[in-house]
PDB file of N, CA and C in Angstrom:
ATOM      1  N   MET A   1      42.474-112.975  10.035  1.00  0.00           N
ATOM      2  CA  MET A   1      41.625-111.981  10.666  1.00  0.00           C
ATOM      3  C   MET A   1      40.286-112.648  10.986  1.00  0.00           C
ATOM      4  N   ASN A   2      39.797-112.445  12.197  1.00  0.00           N
ATOM      5  CA  ASN A   2      38.533-113.069  12.563  1.00  0.00           C
ATOM      6  C   ASN A   2      37.344-112.206  12.159  1.00  0.00           C
ATOM      7  N   GLU A   3      36.171-112.828  12.181  1.00  0.00           N
ATOM      8  CA  GLU A   3      34.943-112.138  11.789  1.00  0.00           C
ATOM      9  C   GLU A   3      34.640-110.925  12.656  1.00  0.00           C
ATOM     10  N   SER A   4      35.051-110.979  13.922  1.00  0.00           N
ATOM     11  CA  SER A   4      34.732-109.920  14.871  1.00  0.00           C
ATOM     12  C   SER A   4      35.790-108.830  14.946  1.00  0.00           C
ATOM     13  N   SER A   5      36.803-108.908  14.130  1.00  0.00           N
ATOM     14  CA  SER A   5      37.909-107.958  14.203  1.00  0.00           C
ATOM     15  C   SER A   5      37.463-106.531  13.912  1.00  0.00           C
ATOM     16  N   PHE A   6      37.996-105.602  14.688  1.00  0.00           N
ATOM     17  CA  PHE A   6      37.732-104.190  14.439  1.00  0.00           C
ATOM     18  C   PHE A   6      38.330-103.742  13.103  1.00  0.00           C
ATOM     19  N   ALA A   7      39.315-104.461  12.594  1.00  0.00           N
ATOM     20  CA  ALA A   7      39.951-104.076  11.333  1.00  0.00           C
ATOM     21  C   ALA A   7      38.934-103.983  10.201  1.00  0.00           C
ATOM     22  N   LEU A   8      37.859-104.721  10.308  1.00  0.00           N
ATOM     23  CA  LEU A   8      36.828-104.712   9.271  1.00  0.00           C
ATOM     24  C   LEU A   8      35.922-103.487   9.344  1.00  0.00           C
ATOM     25  N   ILE A   9      35.929-102.801  10.489  1.00  0.00           N
ATOM     26  CA  ILE A   9      34.984-101.692  10.677  1.00  0.00           C
ATOM     27  C   ILE A   9      35.644-100.374  11.063  1.00  0.00           C
ATOM     28  N   LEU A  10      36.969-100.347  11.152  1.00  0.00           N
ATOM     29  CA  LEU A  10      37.647 -99.104  11.539  1.00  0.00           C
ATOM     30  C   LEU A  10      37.187 -97.947  10.665  1.00  0.00           C
ATOM     31  N   ASP A  11      36.966 -96.826  11.303  1.00  0.00           N
ATOM     32  CA  ASP A  11      36.541 -95.615  10.604  1.00  0.00           C
ATOM     33  C   ASP A  11      37.498 -94.499  11.017  1.00  0.00           C
ATOM     34  N   LEU A  12      38.536 -94.292  10.224  1.00  0.00           N
ATOM     35  CA  LEU A  12      39.578 -93.334  10.592  1.00  0.00           C
ATOM     36  C   LEU A  12      39.063 -91.901  10.638  1.00  0.00           C
ATOM     37  N   ASP A  13      38.093 -91.580   9.806  1.00  0.00           N
ATOM     38  CA  ASP A  13      37.498 -90.240   9.866  1.00  0.00           C
ATOM     39  C   ASP A  13      36.758 -90.043  11.188  1.00  0.00           C
ATOM     40  N   LEU A  14      36.004 -91.051  11.600  1.00  0.00           N
ATOM     41  CA  LEU A  14      35.294 -90.966  12.877  1.00  0.00           C
ATOM     42  C   LEU A  14      36.282 -90.910  14.033  1.00  0.00           C
ATOM     43  N   GLU A  15      37.364 -91.675  13.945  1.00  0.00           N
ATOM     44  CA  GLU A  15      38.385 -91.639  14.994  1.00  0.00           C
ATOM     45  C   GLU A  15      38.997 -90.247  15.103  1.00  0.00           C
ATOM     46  N   ALA A  16      39.232 -89.600  13.977  1.00  0.00           N
ATOM     47  CA  ALA A  16      39.786 -88.240  13.998  1.00  0.00           C
ATOM     48  C   ALA A  16      38.816 -87.278  14.679  1.00  0.00           C
ATOM     49  N   GLU A  17      37.536 -87.423  14.395  1.00  0.00           N
ATOM     50  CA  GLU A  17      36.529 -86.577  15.051  1.00  0.00           C
ATOM     51  C   GLU A  17      36.462 -86.879  16.543  1.00  0.00           C
ATOM     52  N   ALA A  18      36.495 -88.153  16.901  1.00  0.00           N
ATOM     53  CA  ALA A  18      36.453 -88.540  18.312  1.00  0.00           C
ATOM     54  C   ALA A  18      37.671 -88.001  19.053  1.00  0.00           C
ATOM     55  N   ALA A  19      38.830 -88.050  18.425  1.00  0.00           N
ATOM     56  CA  ALA A  19      40.068 -87.582  19.065  1.00  0.00           C
ATOM     57  C   ALA A  19      39.968 -86.123  19.490  1.00  0.00           C
ATOM     58  N   ARG A  20      39.182 -85.346  18.768  1.00  0.00           N
ATOM     59  CA  ARG A  20      39.017 -83.930  19.108  1.00  0.00           C
ATOM     60  C   ARG A  20      38.300 -83.736  20.445  1.00  0.00           C
ATOM     61  N   LEU A  21      37.622 -84.757  20.925  1.00  0.00           N
ATOM     62  CA  LEU A  21      36.865 -84.670  22.175  1.00  0.00           C
ATOM     63  C   LEU A  21      37.696 -85.033  23.402  1.00  0.00           C
ATOM     64  N   TYR A  22      38.952 -85.373  23.175  1.00  0.00           N
ATOM     65  CA  TYR A  22      39.837 -85.797  24.261  1.00  0.00           C
ATOM     66  C   TYR A  22      40.976 -84.805  24.425  1.00  0.00           C
ATOM     67  N   SER A  23      41.412 -84.630  25.659  1.00  0.00           N
ATOM     68  CA  SER A  23      42.532 -83.737  25.944  1.00  0.00           C
ATOM     69  C   SER A  23      43.805 -84.558  26.093  1.00  0.00           C
ATOM     70  N   GLU A  24      44.792 -84.267  25.279  1.00  0.00           N
ATOM     71  CA  GLU A  24      46.076 -84.971  25.380  1.00  0.00           C
ATOM     72  C   GLU A  24      46.874 -84.524  26.600  1.00  0.00           C
ATOM     73  N   SER A  25      46.423 -83.481  27.283  1.00  0.00           N
ATOM     74  CA  SER A  25      47.124 -83.024  28.484  1.00  0.00           C
ATOM     75  C   SER A  25      46.814 -83.907  29.693  1.00  0.00           C
ATOM     76  N   LEU A  26      45.799 -84.745  29.578  1.00  0.00           N
ATOM     77  CA  LEU A  26      45.458 -85.650  30.674  1.00  0.00           C
ATOM     78  C   LEU A  26      46.326 -86.902  30.600  1.00  0.00           C
ATOM     79  N   PRO A  27      46.823 -87.373  31.754  1.00  0.00           N
ATOM     80  CA  PRO A  27      47.651 -88.579  31.734  1.00  0.00           C
ATOM     81  C   PRO A  27      46.839 -89.830  31.381  1.00  0.00           C
ATOM     82  N   TYR A  28      45.572 -89.819  31.710  1.00  0.00           N
ATOM     83  CA  TYR A  28      44.648 -90.900  31.364  1.00  0.00           C
ATOM     84  C   TYR A  28      43.451 -90.240  30.695  1.00  0.00           C
ATOM     85  N   HIS A  29      42.538 -91.015  30.225  1.00  0.00           N
ATOM     86  CA  HIS A  29      41.329 -90.485  29.586  1.00  0.00           C
ATOM     87  C   HIS A  29      41.663 -89.603  28.381  1.00  0.00           C
ATOM     88  N   ASN A  30      42.781 -89.888  27.731  1.00  0.00           N
ATOM     89  CA  ASN A  30      43.137 -89.189  26.495  1.00  0.00           C
ATOM     90  C   ASN A  30      42.911 -90.160  25.327  1.00  0.00           C
ATOM     91  N   PHE A  31      43.145 -89.705  24.118  1.00  0.00           N
ATOM     92  CA  PHE A  31      42.834 -90.563  22.975  1.00  0.00           C
ATOM     93  C   PHE A  31      43.798 -91.741  22.840  1.00  0.00           C
ATOM     94  N   ARG A  32      45.010 -91.603  23.345  1.00  0.00           N
ATOM     95  CA  ARG A  32      45.925 -92.764  23.348  1.00  0.00           C
ATOM     96  C   ARG A  32      45.302 -93.909  24.150  1.00  0.00           C
ATOM     97  N   HIS A  33      44.660 -93.562  25.266  1.00  0.00           N
ATOM     98  CA  HIS A  33      43.966 -94.558  26.091  1.00  0.00           C
ATOM     99  C   HIS A  33      42.881 -95.264  25.270  1.00  0.00           C
ATOM    100  N   ILE A  34      42.178 -94.512  24.441  1.00  0.00           N
ATOM    101  CA  ILE A  34      41.122 -95.095  23.617  1.00  0.00           C
ATOM    102  C   ILE A  34      41.718 -96.105  22.639  1.00  0.00           C
ATOM    103  N   LEU A  35      42.821 -95.747  21.991  1.00  0.00           N
ATOM    104  CA  LEU A  35      43.447 -96.656  21.024  1.00  0.00           C
ATOM    105  C   LEU A  35      43.958 -97.923  21.694  1.00  0.00           C
ATOM    106  N   VAL A  36      44.524 -97.797  22.887  1.00  0.00           N
ATOM    107  CA  VAL A  36      44.987 -98.971  23.633  1.00  0.00           C
ATOM    108  C   VAL A  36      43.796 -99.849  24.018  1.00  0.00           C
ATOM    109  N   THR A  37      42.712 -99.215  24.427  1.00  0.00           N
ATOM    110  CA  THR A  37      41.504 -99.945  24.812  1.00  0.00           C
ATOM    111  C   THR A  37      40.907-100.683  23.616  1.00  0.00           C
ATOM    112  N   ILE A  38      40.902-100.048  22.463  1.00  0.00           N
ATOM    113  CA  ILE A  38      40.389-100.696  21.250  1.00  0.00           C
ATOM    114  C   ILE A  38      41.250-101.910  20.896  1.00  0.00           C
ATOM    115  N   ALA A  39      42.564-101.780  21.015  1.00  0.00           N
ATOM    116  CA  ALA A  39      43.453-102.909  20.716  1.00  0.00           C
ATOM    117  C   ALA A  39      43.200-104.074  21.673  1.00  0.00           C
ATOM    118  N   ALA A  40      43.015-103.767  22.956  1.00  0.00           N
ATOM    119  CA  ALA A  40      42.737-104.823  23.936  1.00  0.00           C
ATOM    120  C   ALA A  40      41.381-105.472  23.660  1.00  0.00           C
ATOM    121  N   ALA A  41      40.395-104.661  23.332  1.00  0.00           N
ATOM    122  CA  ALA A  41      39.056-105.183  23.052  1.00  0.00           C
ATOM    123  C   ALA A  41      39.051-106.061  21.804  1.00  0.00           C
ATOM    124  N   ASP A  42      39.899-105.746  20.840  1.00  0.00           N
ATOM    125  CA  ASP A  42      39.984-106.572  19.634  1.00  0.00           C
ATOM    126  C   ASP A  42      40.396-107.998  20.002  1.00  0.00           C
ATOM    127  N   LYS A  43      41.316-108.122  20.950  1.00  0.00           N
ATOM    128  CA  LYS A  43      41.729-109.451  21.418  1.00  0.00           C
ATOM    129  C   LYS A  43      40.576-110.153  22.135  1.00  0.00           C
ATOM    130  N   LEU A  44      39.818-109.383  22.921  1.00  0.00           N
ATOM    131  CA  LEU A  44      38.666-109.963  23.610  1.00  0.00           C
ATOM    132  C   LEU A  44      37.596-110.428  22.623  1.00  0.00           C
ATOM    133  N   LEU A  45      37.395-109.652  21.560  1.00  0.00           N
ATOM    134  CA  LEU A  45      36.428-110.063  20.535  1.00  0.00           C
ATOM    135  C   LEU A  45      36.840-111.388  19.894  1.00  0.00           C
ATOM    136  N   ALA A  46      38.132-111.533  19.628  1.00  0.00           N
ATOM    137  CA  ALA A  46      38.623-112.781  19.036  1.00  0.00           C
ATOM    138  C   ALA A  46      38.364-113.949  19.983  1.00  0.00           C
ATOM    139  N   ARG A  47      38.603-113.719  21.257  1.00  0.00           N
ATOM    140  CA  ARG A  47      38.371-114.781  22.250  1.00  0.00           C
ATOM    141  C   ARG A  47      36.881-115.125  22.349  1.00  0.00           C
ATOM    142  N   CYS A  48      36.042-114.113  22.324  1.00  0.00           N
ATOM    143  CA  CYS A  48      34.591-114.355  22.347  1.00  0.00           C
ATOM    144  C   CYS A  48      34.173-115.203  21.155  1.00  0.00           C
ATOM    145  N   GLU A  49      34.730-114.879  19.992  1.00  0.00           N
ATOM    146  CA  GLU A  49      34.401-115.655  18.792  1.00  0.00           C
ATOM    147  C   GLU A  49      34.827-117.110  18.958  1.00  0.00           C
ATOM    148  N   GLU A  50      36.029-117.330  19.518  1.00  0.00           N
ATOM    149  CA  GLU A  50      36.514-118.694  19.755  1.00  0.00           C
ATOM    150  C   GLU A  50      35.573-119.469  20.671  1.00  0.00           C
ATOM    151  N   GLU A  51      35.001-118.776  21.643  1.00  0.00           N
ATOM    152  CA  GLU A  51      34.124-119.411  22.628  1.00  0.00           C
ATOM    153  C   GLU A  51      32.662-119.458  22.185  1.00  0.00           C
ATOM    154  N   GLY A  52      32.380-118.920  21.003  1.00  0.00           N
ATOM    155  CA  GLY A  52      31.010-118.935  20.506  1.00  0.00           C
ATOM    156  C   GLY A  52      30.109-117.886  21.138  1.00  0.00           C
ATOM    157  N   ILE A  53      30.716-116.854  21.703  1.00  0.00           N
ATOM    158  CA  ILE A  53      29.953-115.769  22.321  1.00  0.00           C
ATOM    159  C   ILE A  53      29.725-114.693  21.273  1.00  0.00           C
ATOM    160  N   ARG A  54      28.465-114.395  21.015  1.00  0.00           N
ATOM    161  CA  ARG A  54      28.114-113.418  19.979  1.00  0.00           C
ATOM    162  C   ARG A  54      28.270-112.005  20.527  1.00  0.00           C
ATOM    163  N   VAL A  55      29.007-111.196  19.796  1.00  0.00           N
ATOM    164  CA  VAL A  55      29.254-109.800  20.164  1.00  0.00           C
ATOM    165  C   VAL A  55      29.068-108.957  18.903  1.00  0.00           C
ATOM    166  N   GLU A  56      28.536-107.764  19.070  1.00  0.00           N
ATOM    167  CA  GLU A  56      28.388-106.834  17.950  1.00  0.00           C
ATOM    168  C   GLU A  56      29.612-105.912  17.922  1.00  0.00           C
ATOM    169  N   PRO A  57      30.602-106.198  17.077  1.00  0.00           N
ATOM    170  CA  PRO A  57      31.830-105.405  17.064  1.00  0.00           C
ATOM    171  C   PRO A  57      31.602-103.912  16.845  1.00  0.00           C
ATOM    172  N   LYS A  58      30.654-103.537  15.995  1.00  0.00           N
ATOM    173  CA  LYS A  58      30.414-102.111  15.747  1.00  0.00           C
ATOM    174  C   LYS A  58      29.965-101.400  17.013  1.00  0.00           C
ATOM    175  N   VAL A  59      29.096-102.035  17.774  1.00  0.00           N
ATOM    176  CA  VAL A  59      28.609-101.425  19.016  1.00  0.00           C
ATOM    177  C   VAL A  59      29.768-101.233  19.990  1.00  0.00           C
ATOM    178  N   VAL A  60      30.604-102.255  20.122  1.00  0.00           N
ATOM    179  CA  VAL A  60      31.752-102.171  21.029  1.00  0.00           C
ATOM    180  C   VAL A  60      32.716-101.082  20.558  1.00  0.00           C
ATOM    181  N   TYR A  61      33.009-101.056  19.287  1.00  0.00           N
ATOM    182  CA  TYR A  61      33.936-100.065  18.719  1.00  0.00           C
ATOM    183  C   TYR A  61      33.450 -98.641  18.971  1.00  0.00           C
ATOM    184  N   TYR A  62      32.185 -98.374  18.655  1.00  0.00           N
ATOM    185  CA  TYR A  62      31.649 -97.019  18.845  1.00  0.00           C
ATOM    186  C   TYR A  62      31.617 -96.646  20.325  1.00  0.00           C
ATOM    187  N   ALA A  63      31.262 -97.583  21.172  1.00  0.00           N
ATOM    188  CA  ALA A  63      31.237 -97.310  22.611  1.00  0.00           C
ATOM    189  C   ALA A  63      32.640 -96.987  23.125  1.00  0.00           C
ATOM    190  N   LEU A  64      33.627 -97.738  22.666  1.00  0.00           N
ATOM    191  CA  LEU A  64      34.998 -97.484  23.107  1.00  0.00           C
ATOM    192  C   LEU A  64      35.512 -96.138  22.609  1.00  0.00           C
ATOM    193  N   LEU A  65      35.178 -95.781  21.384  1.00  0.00           N
ATOM    194  CA  LEU A  65      35.643 -94.498  20.840  1.00  0.00           C
ATOM    195  C   LEU A  65      35.209 -93.314  21.693  1.00  0.00           C
ATOM    196  N   PHE A  66      34.036 -93.410  22.271  1.00  0.00           N
ATOM    197  CA  PHE A  66      33.462 -92.248  22.949  1.00  0.00           C
ATOM    198  C   PHE A  66      33.290 -92.420  24.458  1.00  0.00           C
ATOM    199  N   HIS A  67      33.799 -93.512  25.031  1.00  0.00           N
ATOM    200  CA  HIS A  67      33.482 -93.784  26.433  1.00  0.00           C
ATOM    201  C   HIS A  67      34.048 -92.759  27.414  1.00  0.00           C
ATOM    202  N   ASP A  68      35.070 -92.040  27.068  1.00  0.00           N
ATOM    203  CA  ASP A  68      35.612 -90.985  27.941  1.00  0.00           C
ATOM    204  C   ASP A  68      35.548 -89.610  27.282  1.00  0.00           C
ATOM    205  N   ALA A  69      34.807 -89.477  26.216  1.00  0.00           N
ATOM    206  CA  ALA A  69      34.738 -88.206  25.483  1.00  0.00           C
ATOM    207  C   ALA A  69      34.262 -87.086  26.399  1.00  0.00           C
ATOM    208  N   GLY A  70      34.972 -85.976  26.354  1.00  0.00           N
ATOM    209  CA  GLY A  70      34.593 -84.811  27.144  1.00  0.00           C
ATOM    210  C   GLY A  70      35.012 -84.881  28.596  1.00  0.00           C
ATOM    211  N   TYR A  71      35.732 -85.945  28.984  1.00  0.00           N
ATOM    212  CA  TYR A  71      36.165 -86.070  30.377  1.00  0.00           C
ATOM    213  C   TYR A  71      37.195 -84.995  30.689  1.00  0.00           C
ATOM    214  N   HIS A  72      37.031 -84.353  31.831  1.00  0.00           N
ATOM    215  CA  HIS A  72      37.990 -83.358  32.314  1.00  0.00           C
ATOM    216  C   HIS A  72      38.242 -83.626  33.785  1.00  0.00           C
ATOM    217  N   GLU A  73      39.511 -83.705  34.165  1.00  0.00           N
ATOM    218  CA  GLU A  73      39.832 -83.875  35.578  1.00  0.00           C
ATOM    219  C   GLU A  73      39.517 -82.583  36.309  1.00  0.00           C
ATOM    220  N   ARG A  74      39.056 -82.745  37.504  1.00  0.00           N
ATOM    221  CA  ARG A  74      38.761 -81.573  38.328  1.00  0.00           C
ATOM    222  C   ARG A  74      39.866 -81.378  39.338  1.00  0.00           C
ATOM    223  N   SER A  75      40.246 -80.142  39.542  1.00  0.00           N
ATOM    224  CA  SER A  75      41.238 -79.830  40.566  1.00  0.00           C
ATOM    225  C   SER A  75      40.534 -79.759  41.916  1.00  0.00           C
ATOM    226  N   PRO A  76      41.190 -80.265  42.976  1.00  0.00           N
ATOM    227  CA  PRO A  76      40.560 -80.219  44.311  1.00  0.00           C
ATOM    228  C   PRO A  76      40.384 -78.810  44.816  1.00  0.00           C
TER     229      PRO A  76
END
């Protein structure tokens, strides 16, 4: 496990609260999308660490958890 891994900072209680802000009826912008995005970002964090690029994993994690919170598709 690398130093930048989200595994070191996961907050399942916060994730449960964040999940309440997403609608599972949406094909995108739902909480499954957030979990997939977090998994992809974890790989990017590892790559950044390999390249010596400093990243604040907590900031990235919190931003990803809430980046689509409250999103609702509008009907035309």
